[in-house]
Coordinates of N, CA and C in Angstrom, one line a residue:
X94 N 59.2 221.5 28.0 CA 58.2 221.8 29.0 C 57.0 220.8 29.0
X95 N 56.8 220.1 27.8 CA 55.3 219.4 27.6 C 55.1 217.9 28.0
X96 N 57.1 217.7 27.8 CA 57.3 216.3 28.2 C 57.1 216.3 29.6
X97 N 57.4 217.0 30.1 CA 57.1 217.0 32.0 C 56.0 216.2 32.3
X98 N 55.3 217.0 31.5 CA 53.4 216.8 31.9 C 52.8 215.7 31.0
X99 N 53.5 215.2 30.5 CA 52.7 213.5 30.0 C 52.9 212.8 30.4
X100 N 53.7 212.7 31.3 CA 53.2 211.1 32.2 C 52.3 211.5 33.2
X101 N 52.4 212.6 34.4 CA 50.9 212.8 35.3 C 49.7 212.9 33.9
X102 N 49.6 213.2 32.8 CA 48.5 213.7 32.2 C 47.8 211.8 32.0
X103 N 49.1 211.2 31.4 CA 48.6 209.7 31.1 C 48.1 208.5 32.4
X104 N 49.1 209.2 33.3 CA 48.7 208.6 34.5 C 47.5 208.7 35.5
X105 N 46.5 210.2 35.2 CA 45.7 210.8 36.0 C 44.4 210.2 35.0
X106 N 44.7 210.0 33.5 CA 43.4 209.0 32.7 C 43.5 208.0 32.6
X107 N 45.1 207.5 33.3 CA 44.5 205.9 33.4 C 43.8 205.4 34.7
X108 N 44.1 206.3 35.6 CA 43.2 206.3 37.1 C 42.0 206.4 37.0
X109 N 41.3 207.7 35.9 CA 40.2 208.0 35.5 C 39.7 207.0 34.7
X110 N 40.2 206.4 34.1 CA 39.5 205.4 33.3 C 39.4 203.8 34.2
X111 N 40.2 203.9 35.1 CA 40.3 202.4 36.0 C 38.9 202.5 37.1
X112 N 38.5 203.7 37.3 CA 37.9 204.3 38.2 C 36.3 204.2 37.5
X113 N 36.2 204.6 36.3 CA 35.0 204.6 35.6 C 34.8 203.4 35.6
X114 N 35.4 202.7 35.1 CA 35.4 201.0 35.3 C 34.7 200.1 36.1
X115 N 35.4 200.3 37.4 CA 35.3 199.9 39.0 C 33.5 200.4 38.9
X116 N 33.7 201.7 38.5 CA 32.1 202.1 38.8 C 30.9 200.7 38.4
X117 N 31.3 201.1 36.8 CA 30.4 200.3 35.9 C 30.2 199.1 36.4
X118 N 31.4 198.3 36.9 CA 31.3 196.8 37.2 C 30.6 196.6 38.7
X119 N 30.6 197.8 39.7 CA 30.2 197.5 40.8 C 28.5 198.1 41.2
X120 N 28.3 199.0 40.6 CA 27.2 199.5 40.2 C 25.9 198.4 40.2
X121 N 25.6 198.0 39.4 CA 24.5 196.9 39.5 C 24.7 195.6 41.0
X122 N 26.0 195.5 41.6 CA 25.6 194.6 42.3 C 25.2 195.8 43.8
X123 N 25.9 197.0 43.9 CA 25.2 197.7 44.6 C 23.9 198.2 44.8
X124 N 23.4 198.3 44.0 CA 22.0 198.4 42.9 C 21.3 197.2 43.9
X125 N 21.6 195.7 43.5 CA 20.7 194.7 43.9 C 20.9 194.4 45.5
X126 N 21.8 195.0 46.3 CA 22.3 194.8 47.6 C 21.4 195.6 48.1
X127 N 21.4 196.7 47.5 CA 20.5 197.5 48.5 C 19.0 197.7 48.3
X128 N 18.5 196.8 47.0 CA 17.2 196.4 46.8 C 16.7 195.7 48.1
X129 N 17.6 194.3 48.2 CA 17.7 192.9 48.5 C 17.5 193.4 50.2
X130 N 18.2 194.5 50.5 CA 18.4 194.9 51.7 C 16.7 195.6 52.2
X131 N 16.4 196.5 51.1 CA 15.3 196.8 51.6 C 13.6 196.1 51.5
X132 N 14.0 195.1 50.8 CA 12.8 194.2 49.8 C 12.9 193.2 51.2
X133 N 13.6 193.0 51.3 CA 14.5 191.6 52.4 C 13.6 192.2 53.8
X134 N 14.0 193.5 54.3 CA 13.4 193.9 55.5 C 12.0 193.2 55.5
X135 N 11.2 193.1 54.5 CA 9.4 193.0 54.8 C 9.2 191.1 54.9
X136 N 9.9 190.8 54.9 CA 9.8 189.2 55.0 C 11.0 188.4 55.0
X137 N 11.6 187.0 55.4 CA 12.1 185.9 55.7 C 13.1 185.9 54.3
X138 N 14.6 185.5 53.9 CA 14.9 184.7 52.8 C 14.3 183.4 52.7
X139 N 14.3 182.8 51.4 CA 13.6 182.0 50.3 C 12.2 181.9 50.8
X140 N 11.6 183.0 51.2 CA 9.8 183.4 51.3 C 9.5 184.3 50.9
X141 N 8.0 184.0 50.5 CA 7.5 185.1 49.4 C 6.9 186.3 50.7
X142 N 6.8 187.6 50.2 CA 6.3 188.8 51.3 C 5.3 189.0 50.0
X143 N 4.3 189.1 50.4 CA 3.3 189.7 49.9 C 2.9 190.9 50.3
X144 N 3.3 192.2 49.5 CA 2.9 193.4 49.8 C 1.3 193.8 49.5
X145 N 0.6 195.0 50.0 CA -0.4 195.5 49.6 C -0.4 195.9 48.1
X146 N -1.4 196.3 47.5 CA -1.4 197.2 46.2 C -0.8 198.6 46.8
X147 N 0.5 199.1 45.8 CA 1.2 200.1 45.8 C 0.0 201.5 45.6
X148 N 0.4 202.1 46.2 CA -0.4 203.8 46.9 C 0.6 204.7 47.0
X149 N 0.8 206.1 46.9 CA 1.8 206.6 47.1 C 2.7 207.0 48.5
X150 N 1.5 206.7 49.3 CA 2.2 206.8 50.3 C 2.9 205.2 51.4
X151 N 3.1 204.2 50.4 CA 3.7 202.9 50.7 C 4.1 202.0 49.3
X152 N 4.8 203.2 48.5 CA 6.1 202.2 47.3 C 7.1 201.9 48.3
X153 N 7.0 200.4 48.2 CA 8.1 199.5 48.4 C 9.3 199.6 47.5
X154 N 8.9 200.0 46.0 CA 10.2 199.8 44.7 C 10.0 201.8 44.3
X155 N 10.7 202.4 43.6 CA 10.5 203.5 42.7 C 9.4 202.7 41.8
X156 N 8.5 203.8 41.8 CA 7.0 204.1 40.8 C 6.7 202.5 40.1
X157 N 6.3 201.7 41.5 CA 5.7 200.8 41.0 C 4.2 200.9 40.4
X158 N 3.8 199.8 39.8 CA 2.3 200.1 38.9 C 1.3 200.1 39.5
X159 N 0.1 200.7 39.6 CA -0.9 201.0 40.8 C -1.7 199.7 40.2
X160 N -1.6 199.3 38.8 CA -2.4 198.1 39.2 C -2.0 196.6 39.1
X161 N -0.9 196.5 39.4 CA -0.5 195.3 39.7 C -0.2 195.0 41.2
X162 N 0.0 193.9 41.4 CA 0.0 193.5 42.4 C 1.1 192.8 42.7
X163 N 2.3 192.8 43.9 CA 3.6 192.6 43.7 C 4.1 191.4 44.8
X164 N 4.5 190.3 44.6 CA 5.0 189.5 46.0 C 6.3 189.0 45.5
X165 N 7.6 189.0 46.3 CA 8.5 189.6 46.6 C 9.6 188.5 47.3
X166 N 10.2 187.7 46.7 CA 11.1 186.6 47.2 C 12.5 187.3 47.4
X167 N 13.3 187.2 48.2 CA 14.5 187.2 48.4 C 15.4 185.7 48.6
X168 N 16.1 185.1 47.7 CA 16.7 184.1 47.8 C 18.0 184.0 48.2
X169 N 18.4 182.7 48.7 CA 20.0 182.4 49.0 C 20.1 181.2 48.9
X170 N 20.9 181.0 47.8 CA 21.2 179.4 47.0 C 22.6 178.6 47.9
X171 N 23.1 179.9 49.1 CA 24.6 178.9 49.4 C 23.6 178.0 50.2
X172 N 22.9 177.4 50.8 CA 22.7 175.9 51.4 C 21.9 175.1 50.1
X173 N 21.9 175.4 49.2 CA 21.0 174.5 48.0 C 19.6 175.4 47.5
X174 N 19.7 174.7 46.1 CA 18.7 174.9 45.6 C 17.1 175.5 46.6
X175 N 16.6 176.7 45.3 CA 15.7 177.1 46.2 C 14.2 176.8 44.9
X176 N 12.9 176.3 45.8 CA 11.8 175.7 44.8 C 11.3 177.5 44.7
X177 N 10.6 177.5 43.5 CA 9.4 178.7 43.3 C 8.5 177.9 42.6
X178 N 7.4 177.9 43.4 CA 6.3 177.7 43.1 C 4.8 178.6 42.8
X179 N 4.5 179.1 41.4 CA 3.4 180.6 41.7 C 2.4 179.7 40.7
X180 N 1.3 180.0 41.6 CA 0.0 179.7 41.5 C -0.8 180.5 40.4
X181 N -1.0 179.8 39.4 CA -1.8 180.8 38.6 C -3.0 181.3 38.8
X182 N -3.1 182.7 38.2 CA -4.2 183.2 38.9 C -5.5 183.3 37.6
X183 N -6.5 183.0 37.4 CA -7.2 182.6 36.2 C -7.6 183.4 36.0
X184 N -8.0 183.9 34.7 CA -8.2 185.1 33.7 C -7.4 186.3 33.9
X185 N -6.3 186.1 34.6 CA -5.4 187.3 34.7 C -3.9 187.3 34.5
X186 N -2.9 188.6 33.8 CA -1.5 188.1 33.3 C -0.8 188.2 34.6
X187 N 0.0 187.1 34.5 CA 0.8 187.4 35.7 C 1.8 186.8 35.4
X188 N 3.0 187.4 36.2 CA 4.4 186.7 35.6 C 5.3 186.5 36.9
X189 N 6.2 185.9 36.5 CA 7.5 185.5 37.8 C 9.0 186.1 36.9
X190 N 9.6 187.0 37.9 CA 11.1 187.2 37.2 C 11.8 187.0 38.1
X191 N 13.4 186.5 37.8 CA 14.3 185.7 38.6 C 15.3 187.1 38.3
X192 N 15.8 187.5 39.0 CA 17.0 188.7 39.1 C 18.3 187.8 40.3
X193 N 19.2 188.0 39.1 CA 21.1 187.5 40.3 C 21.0 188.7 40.8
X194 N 22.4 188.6 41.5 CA 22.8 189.6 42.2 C 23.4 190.7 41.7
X195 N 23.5 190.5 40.2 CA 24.1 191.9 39.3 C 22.7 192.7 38.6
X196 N 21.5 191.7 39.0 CA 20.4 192.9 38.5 C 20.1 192.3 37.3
X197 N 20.6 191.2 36.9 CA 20.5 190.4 35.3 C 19.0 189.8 35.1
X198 N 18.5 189.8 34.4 CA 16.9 189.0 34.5 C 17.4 187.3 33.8
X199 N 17.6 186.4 34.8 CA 17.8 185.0 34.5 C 16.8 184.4 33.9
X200 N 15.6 184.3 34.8 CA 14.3 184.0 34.1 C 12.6 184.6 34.4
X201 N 12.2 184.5 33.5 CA 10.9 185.2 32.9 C 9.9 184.0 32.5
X202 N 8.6 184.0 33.5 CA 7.9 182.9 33.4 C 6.3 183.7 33.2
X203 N 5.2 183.4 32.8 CA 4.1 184.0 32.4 C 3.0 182.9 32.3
X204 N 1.8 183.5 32.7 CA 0.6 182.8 32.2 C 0.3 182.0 30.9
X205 N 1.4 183.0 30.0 CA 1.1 182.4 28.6 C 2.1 181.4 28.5
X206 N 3.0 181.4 29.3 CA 4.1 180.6 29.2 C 3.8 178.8 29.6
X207 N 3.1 179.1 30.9 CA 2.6 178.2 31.4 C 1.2 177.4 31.1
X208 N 0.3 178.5 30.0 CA -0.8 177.8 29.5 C -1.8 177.5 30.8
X209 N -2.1 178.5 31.6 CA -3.0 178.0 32.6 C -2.4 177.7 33.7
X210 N -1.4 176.7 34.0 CA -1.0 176.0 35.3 C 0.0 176.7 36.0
X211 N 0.7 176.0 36.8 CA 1.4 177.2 37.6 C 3.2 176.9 36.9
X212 N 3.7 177.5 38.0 CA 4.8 177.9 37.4 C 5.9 177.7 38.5
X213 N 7.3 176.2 37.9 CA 7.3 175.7 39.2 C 8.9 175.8 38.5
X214 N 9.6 176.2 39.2 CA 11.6 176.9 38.7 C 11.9 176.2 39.6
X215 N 13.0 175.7 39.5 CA 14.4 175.5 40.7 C 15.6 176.6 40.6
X216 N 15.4 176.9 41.2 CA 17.1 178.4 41.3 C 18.0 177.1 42.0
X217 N 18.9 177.5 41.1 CA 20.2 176.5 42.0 C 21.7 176.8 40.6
X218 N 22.5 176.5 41.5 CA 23.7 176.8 40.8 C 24.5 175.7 40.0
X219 N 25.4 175.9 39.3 CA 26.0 174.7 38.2 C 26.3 173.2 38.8
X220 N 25.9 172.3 38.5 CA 26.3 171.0 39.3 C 25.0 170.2 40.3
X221 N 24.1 171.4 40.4 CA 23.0 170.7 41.3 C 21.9 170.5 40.3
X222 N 20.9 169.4 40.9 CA 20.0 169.2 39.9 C 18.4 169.2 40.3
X223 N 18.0 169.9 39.4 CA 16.3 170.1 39.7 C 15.9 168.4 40.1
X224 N 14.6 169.0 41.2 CA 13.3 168.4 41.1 C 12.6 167.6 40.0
X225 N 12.2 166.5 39.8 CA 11.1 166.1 38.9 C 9.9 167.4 39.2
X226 N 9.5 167.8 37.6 CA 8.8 168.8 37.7 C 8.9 170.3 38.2
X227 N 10.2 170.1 38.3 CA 10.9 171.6 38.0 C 11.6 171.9 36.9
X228 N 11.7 173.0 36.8 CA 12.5 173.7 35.3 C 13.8 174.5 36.4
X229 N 14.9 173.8 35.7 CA 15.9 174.8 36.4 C 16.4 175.9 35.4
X230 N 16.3 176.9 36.8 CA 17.3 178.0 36.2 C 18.6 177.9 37.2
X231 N 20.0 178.2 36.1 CA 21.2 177.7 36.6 C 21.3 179.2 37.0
X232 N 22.0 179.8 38.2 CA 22.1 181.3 38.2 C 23.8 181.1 39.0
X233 N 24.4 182.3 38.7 CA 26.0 182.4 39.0 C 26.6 183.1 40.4
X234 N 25.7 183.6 41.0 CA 25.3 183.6 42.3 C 24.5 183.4 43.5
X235 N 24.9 183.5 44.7 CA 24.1 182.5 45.6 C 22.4 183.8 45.8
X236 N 22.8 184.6 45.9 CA 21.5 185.6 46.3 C 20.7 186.6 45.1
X237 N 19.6 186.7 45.2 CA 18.5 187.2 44.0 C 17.3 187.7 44.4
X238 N 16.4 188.1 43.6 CA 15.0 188.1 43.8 C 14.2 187.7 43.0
X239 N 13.1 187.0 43.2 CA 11.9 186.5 42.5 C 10.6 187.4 43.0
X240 N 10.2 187.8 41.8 CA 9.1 188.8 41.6 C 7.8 188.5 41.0
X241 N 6.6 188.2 41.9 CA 5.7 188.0 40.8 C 4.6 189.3 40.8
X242 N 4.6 189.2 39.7 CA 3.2 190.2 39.1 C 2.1 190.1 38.6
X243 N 1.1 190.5 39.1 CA -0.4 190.1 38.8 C -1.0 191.4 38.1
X244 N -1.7 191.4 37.1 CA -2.5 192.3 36.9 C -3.7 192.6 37.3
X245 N -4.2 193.3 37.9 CA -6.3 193.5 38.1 C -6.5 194.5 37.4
X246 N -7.5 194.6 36.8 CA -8.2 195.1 36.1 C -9.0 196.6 36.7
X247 N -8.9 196.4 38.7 CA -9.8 196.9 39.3 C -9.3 196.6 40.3
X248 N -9.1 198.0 41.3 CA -8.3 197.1 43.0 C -9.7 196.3 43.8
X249 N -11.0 196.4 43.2 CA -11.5 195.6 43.8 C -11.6 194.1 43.8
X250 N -10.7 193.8 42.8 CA -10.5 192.6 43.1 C -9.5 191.7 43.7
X251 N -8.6 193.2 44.4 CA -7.5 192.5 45.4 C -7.6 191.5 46.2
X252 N -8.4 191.7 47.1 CA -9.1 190.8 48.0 C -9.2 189.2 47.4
X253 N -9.7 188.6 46.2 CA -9.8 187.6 45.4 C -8.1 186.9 44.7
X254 N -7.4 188.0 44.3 CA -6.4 187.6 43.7 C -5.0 187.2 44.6
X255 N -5.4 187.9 46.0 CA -4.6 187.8 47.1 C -4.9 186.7 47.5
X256 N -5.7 186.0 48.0 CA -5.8 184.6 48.3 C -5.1 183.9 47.6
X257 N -5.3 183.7 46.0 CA -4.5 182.8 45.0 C -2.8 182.6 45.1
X258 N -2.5 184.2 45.2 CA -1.1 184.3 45.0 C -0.5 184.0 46.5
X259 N -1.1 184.1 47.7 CA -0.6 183.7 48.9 C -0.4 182.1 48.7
X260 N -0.7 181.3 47.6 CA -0.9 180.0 47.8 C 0.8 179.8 47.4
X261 N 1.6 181.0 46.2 CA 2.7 180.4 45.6 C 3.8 180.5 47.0
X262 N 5.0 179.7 46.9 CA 6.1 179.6 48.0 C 7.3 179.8 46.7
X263 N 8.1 180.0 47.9 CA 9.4 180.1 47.6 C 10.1 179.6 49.1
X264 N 10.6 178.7 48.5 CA 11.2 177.7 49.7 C 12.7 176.6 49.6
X265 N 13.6 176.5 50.6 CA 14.7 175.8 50.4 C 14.8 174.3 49.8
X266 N 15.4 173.7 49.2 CA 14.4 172.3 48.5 C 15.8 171.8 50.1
X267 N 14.2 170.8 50.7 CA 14.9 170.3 51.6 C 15.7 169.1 51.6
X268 N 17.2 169.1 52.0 CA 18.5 168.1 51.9 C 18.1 166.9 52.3
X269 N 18.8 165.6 52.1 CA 18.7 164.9 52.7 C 19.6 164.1 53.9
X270 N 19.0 164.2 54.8 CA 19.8 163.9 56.2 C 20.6 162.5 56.3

């Protein structure tokens, strides 16, 4: 009577386990799709959107930090390489993170990293080659986000730090005709 029931028993956990799988592996890129989708609504691909300081009644992300300050690239590497250019902002930490399309952190750039000056990436994929005076990050898909983050001390000094960080771009490195 027991033999009956082990093959549906083995066949119903190998579905269950094919199934848990499919989850795990699809999970993060649905995760960044529908970031990408709603981060994407407030501005242009390969441009930076500069949001306001986060309040509760306008998080852009889940429980972003009330005192940082957040601008917000959406990129697409299928026509080429894309520049990030972030302007440092002086006496304050502030960083750039490069996220693929599975949610992976490629690269991580900082004030301290940079020693003062700004902070200047090429996103582009295997085979293409940075800029003089870019640092490339190689990434394995064509779409992502670049994130920078500023810290204040005080939202009164939004007004000041917002100027600076409006100066960084994220932009398509232009082909030649």
């Amino acid at each position: 009577m027991m033999r009956r029931w082990i093959f549906p028993i083995l066949a119903g956990g190998l579905v269950a386990l094919g199934a848990y799988q499919a989850t795990l592996l699809a999970t993060p890129y649905a995760l960044m799709y529908a970031a990408l989708q709603k981060i994407g609504g407030a501005g242009e691909v390969n441009r930076f959107a500069f949001s306001q300081m986060a309040t509760a009644d306008n998080q852009p992300i889940v429980r972003p930090s009330p005192d940082l300050s957040y601008s917000t690239c959406v990129f697409d590497l299928s026509k080429g390489p894309v520049l990030v250019d972030v302007m440092p902002v002086p006496g304050r930490y502030w960083s750039v993170s490069i996220f693929d399309a599975r949610t992976d952190v490629a690269a991580v750039r900082s004030d301290r990293d940079t020693q003062g000056g700004p902070a200047r990436i090429a996103l582009m994929k295997m085979g293409q080659k940075a800029p003089a005076g870019y640092e490339p990050v190689l990434l394995g898909y064509d779409r992502g986000l670049a994130l920078i983050r500023i810290l204040l001390a005080n939202p009164s000094e939004f007004p000041v730090v917002d100027a600076i960080r409006r100066k960084s771009t994220c932009k398509q490195l232009p082909t030649a005709n």
